[in-house]
Short mmCIF file of C-alpha atoms and ligand atoms in Angstrom, two decimals:
data_model
loop_
_atom_site.label_atom_id
_atom_site.label_comp_id
_atom_site.label_asym_id
_atom_site.label_seq_id
_atom_site.Cartn_x
_atom_site.Cartn_y
_atom_site.Cartn_z
CA UNK A 294 180.39 100.28 140.98
CA UNK A 295 178.90 98.46 137.79
CA UNK A 296 175.45 99.75 136.03
CA UNK A 297 172.09 98.50 137.71
CA UNK A 298 169.63 96.62 135.52
CA UNK A 299 166.35 96.81 135.74
CA UNK A 300 165.45 93.74 137.46
CA UNK A 301 168.52 93.92 139.79
CA UNK A 302 166.48 97.54 140.69
CA UNK A 303 163.30 95.88 140.91
CA UNK A 304 164.80 93.12 143.67
CA UNK A 305 166.71 95.57 145.70
CA UNK A 306 163.33 98.07 145.77
CA UNK A 307 161.55 95.37 147.02
CA UNK A 308 163.39 92.66 149.30
CA UNK A 309 166.82 94.70 150.32
CA UNK A 310 166.98 95.54 154.25
CA UNK A 311 167.22 99.15 154.47
CA UNK A 312 170.67 99.79 155.97
CA UNK A 313 171.68 97.70 153.44
CA UNK A 314 170.38 100.02 150.84
CA UNK A 315 171.46 103.01 153.27
CA UNK A 316 175.08 101.92 153.41
CA UNK A 317 175.30 100.84 149.34
CA UNK A 318 173.80 104.17 148.35
CA UNK A 319 176.13 106.06 150.79
CA UNK A 320 178.78 104.35 149.48
CA UNK A 321 178.07 106.03 146.02
CA UNK A 322 177.44 109.20 147.31
CA UNK A 323 180.71 109.41 148.96
CA UNK A 324 182.18 108.27 145.43
CA UNK A 325 180.44 111.34 144.01
CA UNK A 326 181.11 113.78 146.74
CA UNK A 327 184.28 113.15 148.79
CA UNK A 328 184.55 116.18 150.47
CA UNK A 329 181.73 115.77 152.26
CA UNK A 330 179.68 119.25 151.50
CA UNK A 331 176.23 119.26 151.00
CA UNK A 332 174.67 122.16 149.26
CA UNK A 333 171.14 124.13 149.17
CA UNK A 334 169.93 126.85 146.79
CA UNK A 335 168.30 130.19 148.08
CA UNK A 336 165.36 130.82 146.32
CA UNK A 337 161.54 131.20 146.22
CA UNK A 338 158.97 129.34 144.76
CA UNK A 339 156.30 132.10 142.67
CA UNK A 340 153.29 130.54 140.93
CA UNK A 341 152.17 133.27 138.88
CA UNK A 342 148.51 131.64 138.70
CA UNK A 343 146.82 129.00 140.36
CA UNK A 344 144.40 128.78 137.99
CA UNK A 345 144.83 124.97 135.87
CA UNK A 346 142.63 123.68 133.28
CA UNK A 347 143.99 120.07 134.14
CA UNK A 348 142.44 119.45 137.35
CA UNK A 349 144.81 116.22 138.16
CA UNK A 350 143.41 114.20 141.09
CA UNK A 351 146.70 114.61 143.12
CA UNK A 352 146.94 118.25 143.31
CA UNK A 353 145.34 120.56 146.17
CA UNK A 354 146.97 124.34 144.29
CA UNK A 355 144.75 124.73 141.36
CA UNK A 356 141.57 126.41 141.34
CA UNK A 357 138.90 126.69 138.21
CA UNK A 358 139.02 130.02 136.78
CA UNK A 359 135.82 131.20 138.29
CA UNK A 360 137.04 130.45 141.38
CA UNK A 361 136.81 132.79 144.45
CA UNK A 362 141.00 132.76 145.42
CA UNK A 363 141.35 132.07 141.94
CA UNK A 364 144.79 134.66 140.46
CA UNK A 365 147.30 135.69 138.30
CA UNK A 366 149.76 137.81 139.91
CA UNK A 367 150.49 141.51 139.38
CA UNK A 368 154.04 142.48 138.60
CA UNK A 369 153.92 144.64 140.93
CA UNK A 370 153.41 141.69 143.48
CA UNK A 371 156.10 139.49 141.33
CA UNK A 372 158.76 142.66 141.61
CA UNK A 373 158.00 142.69 145.14
CA UNK A 374 158.85 138.79 146.10
CA UNK A 375 162.21 139.04 143.79
CA UNK A 376 163.29 142.02 145.77
CA UNK A 377 163.10 139.99 148.82
CA UNK A 378 164.33 136.78 147.69
CA UNK A 379 167.54 139.14 146.39
CA UNK A 380 167.84 140.68 149.64
CA UNK A 381 168.06 137.30 151.34
CA UNK A 382 171.17 136.26 149.45
CA UNK A 383 168.74 134.56 146.78
CA UNK A 384 170.19 133.24 143.00
CA UNK A 385 167.01 131.60 141.72
CA UNK A 386 163.30 131.79 141.33
CA UNK A 387 161.13 128.83 140.30
CA UNK A 388 158.39 130.63 138.34
CA UNK A 389 155.53 127.77 138.03
CA UNK A 390 151.86 127.74 137.45
CA UNK A 391 148.58 126.39 136.29
CA UNK A 392 147.39 126.22 132.70
CA UNK A 393 145.86 129.25 132.75
CA UNK A 394 143.27 129.35 129.48
CA UNK A 395 143.68 133.23 129.29
CA UNK A 396 147.48 133.52 129.04
CA UNK A 397 149.21 133.47 125.83
CA UNK A 398 152.85 133.48 124.61
CA UNK A 399 152.45 137.06 124.76
CA UNK A 400 151.97 137.22 128.83
CA UNK A 401 154.97 134.65 129.31
CA UNK A 402 157.33 136.30 127.19
CA UNK A 403 156.98 139.95 128.56
CA UNK A 404 156.63 138.59 132.53
CA UNK A 405 160.47 136.69 131.59
CA UNK A 406 161.57 140.08 129.99
CA UNK A 407 159.98 142.40 132.71
CA UNK A 408 162.15 140.18 135.15
CA UNK A 409 165.62 140.00 133.04
CA UNK A 410 164.90 144.02 132.20
CA UNK A 411 165.40 144.84 136.34
CA UNK A 412 167.20 141.50 137.80
CA UNK A 413 170.12 139.80 137.25
CA UNK A 414 168.42 136.32 138.91
CA UNK A 415 168.20 132.93 137.18
CA UNK A 416 164.68 132.16 135.98
CA UNK A 417 163.80 128.57 136.48
CA UNK A 418 160.63 128.31 135.39
CA UNK A 419 157.82 126.48 133.25
CA UNK A 420 157.71 122.97 133.99
CA UNK A 421 157.01 120.29 130.90
CA UNK A 422 153.25 120.86 131.03
CA UNK A 423 153.27 124.03 131.01
CA UNK A 424 155.31 124.29 127.84
CA UNK A 425 153.28 121.97 125.99
CA UNK A 426 150.20 124.15 126.65
CA UNK A 427 151.68 126.97 125.43
CA UNK A 428 153.37 125.07 122.16
CA UNK A 429 149.62 123.56 121.70
CA UNK A 430 148.37 126.46 122.23
CA UNK A 431 150.16 128.54 119.26
CA UNK A 432 150.55 125.58 117.23
CA UNK A 433 154.39 125.48 117.83
CA UNK A 434 156.69 122.83 117.84
CA UNK A 435 158.55 122.03 121.35
CA UNK A 436 161.49 123.70 119.81
CA UNK A 437 160.13 126.88 118.88
CA UNK A 438 158.01 127.18 122.01
CA UNK A 439 161.91 126.62 123.65
CA UNK A 440 163.42 129.37 121.60
CA UNK A 441 161.19 131.55 122.04
CA UNK A 442 160.74 131.53 126.23
CA UNK A 443 164.70 131.06 126.41
CA UNK A 444 165.21 134.54 124.28
CA UNK A 445 162.78 136.40 126.34
CA UNK A 446 164.65 134.95 129.10
CA UNK A 447 163.87 131.65 130.63
CA UNK A 448 167.19 130.25 131.83
CA UNK A 449 166.35 126.61 133.24
CA UNK A 450 163.86 123.91 133.74
CA UNK A 451 162.07 122.46 136.91
CA UNK A 452 161.05 118.78 136.54
CA UNK A 453 157.68 119.16 138.07
CA UNK A 454 154.86 117.90 135.75
CA UNK A 455 156.66 114.49 135.77
CA UNK A 456 154.85 112.50 138.85
CA UNK A 457 155.30 108.82 138.26
CA UNK A 458 156.79 108.58 134.46
CA UNK A 459 153.96 105.46 133.66
CA UNK A 460 150.87 106.45 131.36
CA UNK A 461 149.25 103.58 133.17
CA UNK A 462 149.61 105.63 136.30
CA UNK A 463 149.06 108.90 134.33
CA UNK A 464 145.74 107.89 133.50
CA UNK A 465 144.22 107.92 136.94
CA UNK A 466 146.30 110.98 138.64
CA UNK A 467 146.47 112.83 136.02
CA UNK A 468 144.13 112.21 132.44
CA UNK A 469 144.53 115.53 131.15
CA UNK A 470 148.29 116.11 131.27
CA UNK A 471 150.76 115.24 129.04
CA UNK A 472 151.82 111.70 128.46
CA UNK A 473 155.66 110.37 130.28
CA UNK A 474 156.79 110.73 126.16
CA UNK A 475 155.76 114.24 125.94
CA UNK A 476 157.59 115.38 129.44
CA UNK A 477 160.85 113.16 128.26
CA UNK A 478 160.54 115.13 124.86
CA UNK A 479 160.45 118.78 126.41
CA UNK A 480 163.35 117.74 128.47
CA UNK A 481 165.36 116.13 125.56
CA UNK A 482 164.72 119.57 123.28
CA UNK A 483 165.54 121.70 126.44
CA UNK A 484 169.10 119.89 127.32
CA UNK A 485 169.72 120.33 123.34
CA UNK A 486 169.05 124.00 123.15
CA UNK A 487 171.66 124.05 126.17
CA UNK A 488 169.24 124.52 128.84
CA UNK A 489 169.87 122.49 132.05
CA UNK A 490 166.86 120.75 133.48
CA UNK A 491 165.86 119.15 136.81
CA UNK A 492 164.23 115.78 137.00
CA UNK A 493 161.32 114.89 139.71
CA UNK A 494 159.22 112.19 140.52
CA UNK A 495 155.85 112.20 142.67
CA UNK A 496 155.46 108.52 144.54
CA UNK A 497 153.28 106.58 146.80
CA UNK A 498 149.50 107.14 145.52
CA UNK A 499 148.49 104.58 142.95
CA UNK A 500 151.98 103.13 141.55
CA UNK A 501 154.15 99.80 142.11
CA UNK A 502 157.42 99.26 142.07
CA UNK A 503 157.62 98.56 138.23
CA UNK A 504 156.55 101.84 137.36
CA UNK A 505 159.08 103.49 140.07
CA UNK A 506 161.90 101.46 138.34
CA UNK A 507 160.36 102.65 134.62
CA UNK A 508 160.54 106.13 135.78
CA UNK A 509 164.35 105.64 136.64
CA UNK A 510 165.16 103.75 133.69
CA UNK A 511 163.15 106.23 131.38
CA UNK A 512 165.46 109.21 132.71
CA UNK A 513 168.54 107.73 132.96
CA UNK A 514 168.04 106.57 129.09
CA UNK A 515 167.59 110.46 128.63
CA UNK A 516 170.75 111.54 130.55
CA UNK A 517 172.85 109.00 128.96
CA UNK A 518 171.67 110.72 125.61
CA UNK A 519 172.15 114.59 126.38
CA UNK A 520 173.68 114.67 130.02
CA UNK A 521 170.86 117.95 130.75
CA UNK A 522 169.35 116.83 133.84
CA UNK A 523 171.77 118.69 137.18
CA UNK A 524 169.43 116.92 139.83
CA UNK A 525 166.94 114.07 140.73
CA UNK A 526 164.45 115.22 143.15
CA UNK A 527 162.13 112.27 144.67
CA UNK A 528 159.08 113.14 147.15
CA UNK A 529 156.18 111.23 147.86
CA UNK A 530 152.51 112.50 147.32
CA UNK A 531 150.89 114.79 150.39
CA UNK A 532 147.28 113.69 150.16
CA UNK A 533 145.28 116.15 152.15
CA UNK A 534 142.63 117.59 150.36
CA UNK A 535 143.00 116.03 146.99
CA UNK A 536 140.18 114.50 144.86
CA UNK A 537 142.10 111.30 144.55
CA UNK A 538 142.22 111.06 148.37
CA UNK A 539 138.43 111.72 148.67
CA UNK A 540 138.00 108.92 145.40
CA UNK A 541 140.63 106.76 146.94
CA UNK A 542 140.11 106.48 150.81
CA UNK A 543 142.75 103.04 151.06
CA UNK A 544 145.65 105.28 149.89
CA UNK A 545 148.29 104.92 152.54
CA UNK A 546 150.91 107.60 151.95
CA UNK A 547 154.40 106.35 151.82
CA UNK A 548 156.30 105.98 155.19
CA UNK A 549 159.68 107.41 156.38
CA UNK A 550 161.14 103.90 155.42
CA UNK A 551 159.19 103.89 151.76
CA UNK A 552 160.94 107.78 151.00
CA UNK A 553 164.30 106.10 152.14
CA UNK A 554 164.15 102.99 150.00
CA UNK A 555 163.56 104.97 146.91
CA UNK A 556 165.83 107.45 147.57
CA UNK A 557 168.34 104.99 148.21
CA UNK A 558 167.82 103.16 144.88
CA UNK A 559 167.45 106.38 143.05
CA UNK A 560 170.98 106.94 144.39
CA UNK A 561 172.69 103.72 142.91
CA UNK A 562 170.38 103.36 139.66
CA UNK A 563 170.92 106.57 138.39
CA UNK A 564 174.71 106.91 137.59
CA UNK A 565 174.80 109.59 135.25
CA UNK A 566 173.53 111.73 138.15
CA UNK A 567 175.58 113.66 140.24
CA UNK A 568 173.20 115.25 142.70
CA UNK A 569 170.05 114.18 144.28
CA UNK A 570 168.27 116.48 146.15
CA UNK A 571 166.67 115.42 149.74
CA UNK A 572 162.73 116.90 150.45
CA UNK A 573 162.81 118.71 153.64
CA UNK A 574 159.45 120.23 152.55
CA UNK A 575 157.37 116.80 152.28
CA UNK A 576 159.88 114.60 154.86
CA UNK A 577 160.51 117.66 157.11
CA UNK A 578 164.07 118.14 158.03
CA UNK A 579 164.82 115.72 160.34
CA UNK A 580 164.13 112.75 158.02
CA UNK A 581 166.15 115.15 155.17
CA UNK A 582 169.04 115.03 157.90
CA UNK A 583 168.78 111.25 157.58
CA UNK A 584 168.19 111.16 154.11
CA UNK A 585 171.92 112.50 154.12
CA UNK A 586 172.78 108.95 154.67
CA UNK A 587 170.72 107.28 152.27
CA UNK A 588 171.89 108.77 149.29
CA UNK A 589 171.08 112.67 149.22
CA UNK A 590 173.77 115.62 148.21
CA UNK A 591 171.48 118.35 148.24
CA UNK A 592 169.08 120.01 150.68
CA UNK A 593 167.21 121.66 147.61
CA UNK A 594 166.08 124.85 148.24
CA UNK A 595 165.10 127.08 151.32
CA UNK A 596 161.85 127.54 149.59
CA UNK A 597 161.06 131.56 150.87
CA UNK A 598 157.65 130.89 149.51
CA UNK A 599 155.91 127.27 148.80
CA UNK A 600 152.14 127.06 147.90
CA UNK A 601 151.49 123.87 146.35
CA UNK A 602 152.68 121.46 148.87
CA UNK A 603 151.11 123.95 151.52
CA UNK A 604 147.84 123.21 149.87
CA UNK A 605 147.63 119.76 151.03
CA UNK A 606 148.12 120.91 154.46
CA UNK A 607 152.04 119.82 154.58
CA UNK A 608 153.85 123.14 155.87
CA UNK A 609 157.22 123.08 157.39
CA UNK A 610 158.62 126.42 157.66
CA UNK A 611 162.45 126.30 157.97
CA UNK A 612 165.24 129.16 157.57
CA UNK A 613 168.43 129.03 156.12
CA UNK A 614 170.00 129.11 159.29
CA UNK A 615 168.00 125.99 160.40
CA UNK A 616 169.28 124.70 157.01
CA UNK A 617 172.72 124.97 157.58
CA UNK A 618 172.43 124.01 161.14
CA UNK A 619 170.42 120.12 160.13
CA UNK A 620 173.35 119.82 157.59
CA UNK A 621 176.19 120.49 159.75
CA UNK A 622 174.80 118.37 162.90
CA UNK A 623 174.20 115.60 160.19
CA UNK A 624 178.15 115.82 159.69
CA UNK A 625 178.54 117.31 156.61
CA UNK A 626 179.92 121.20 155.33
CA UNK A 627 177.27 122.98 154.38
CA UNK A 628 177.34 125.17 151.36
CA UNK A 629 174.83 127.68 149.29
CA UNK A 630 175.12 127.05 145.53
CA UNK A 631 173.61 128.28 142.20
CA UNK A 632 171.72 126.38 139.84
CA UNK A 633 174.04 124.65 138.27
CA UNK A 634 175.41 123.58 141.54
CA UNK A 635 178.44 125.83 141.51
CA UNK A 636 179.48 126.91 144.79
CA UNK A 637 177.95 130.60 145.96
CA UNK A 638 178.99 130.70 149.76
CA UNK A 639 180.71 128.02 151.93
CA UNK A 640 179.49 127.58 155.64
S1 SF4 B 160 149.66 119.54 138.99
FE1 SF4 B 160 149.96 121.36 137.98
S2 SF4 B 160 148.81 120.76 136.55
FE2 SF4 B 160 147.90 119.39 137.12
S3 SF4 B 160 146.18 120.30 138.59
FE3 SF4 B 160 148.07 121.07 140.06
S4 SF4 B 160 148.81 123.19 138.80
FE4 SF4 B 160 147.73 122.25 137.04
#
């Protein structure tokens, strides 16, 4: 299949018949993954703090430092969570938090070292806003910050904080957050340091189709340069308990059809990405099954724990067995993978 340009992508997104998009993206998925396997990773989201100075309008998770339910996770609680993850066959922790004004590089280095001293587990952590905040706090370059974190034990980086890579959209959603170019810069530097990362997109708030194409184009261009992204994960804005919903009551959350259209288009546009994840955490297990015929080849994580989407009032709890069954009943082979998409176990 020839590379799709921006104008064609926009046309496809706006006017294509849904099932046509599904057939085209399913064909791309089959070409890339002819063996018919759908993978998932066993891991846990660990949010080391919910205190955040950014106060993004779409976020229901953050708290002010003096809020009664503000927290910084103790080491004891952290290790307890990792023990449970390993007992459940987990290979990775997703370690993310807010931008806490009192946590400095020493905290992050000790946190990583304390994990690596005890556990052989992949630390997938600190998305670009956290890394940029830390760099600015210590007047370091992004490269220096990444090197310090990598030496302390950071293995790979999640694609959080991308939302939509359009500064027009970010100005409304998260005016204090890093700009699109800064998000891309962290990812580029990480790839150049040999660290793999994911790319994400949160749609269904105030963006238009053009913004979505801009986002896909920006990450496709970076992937052409570095090849460092392992996967793309689109999900939809969950409006519950957010400032954005109270300010813009007219927002209509993305529907299942919107989700499938964007997922399909992503599979076709991102011709240099091997993996596209279905988001059962935001769409539920049943739509995630359907997503496997609309371009997705991975079920993401078992999410032994998840706090961010839950704070917006959306909580789908599923077990590893539920995921395996959902994959198999959708007509695919299920396999547990590691962070780098290596197969750990077939089912
Ligand atoms: S989305 Fe992240 S950066 Fe924004 S307020 Fe929530 S925790 Fe902070």
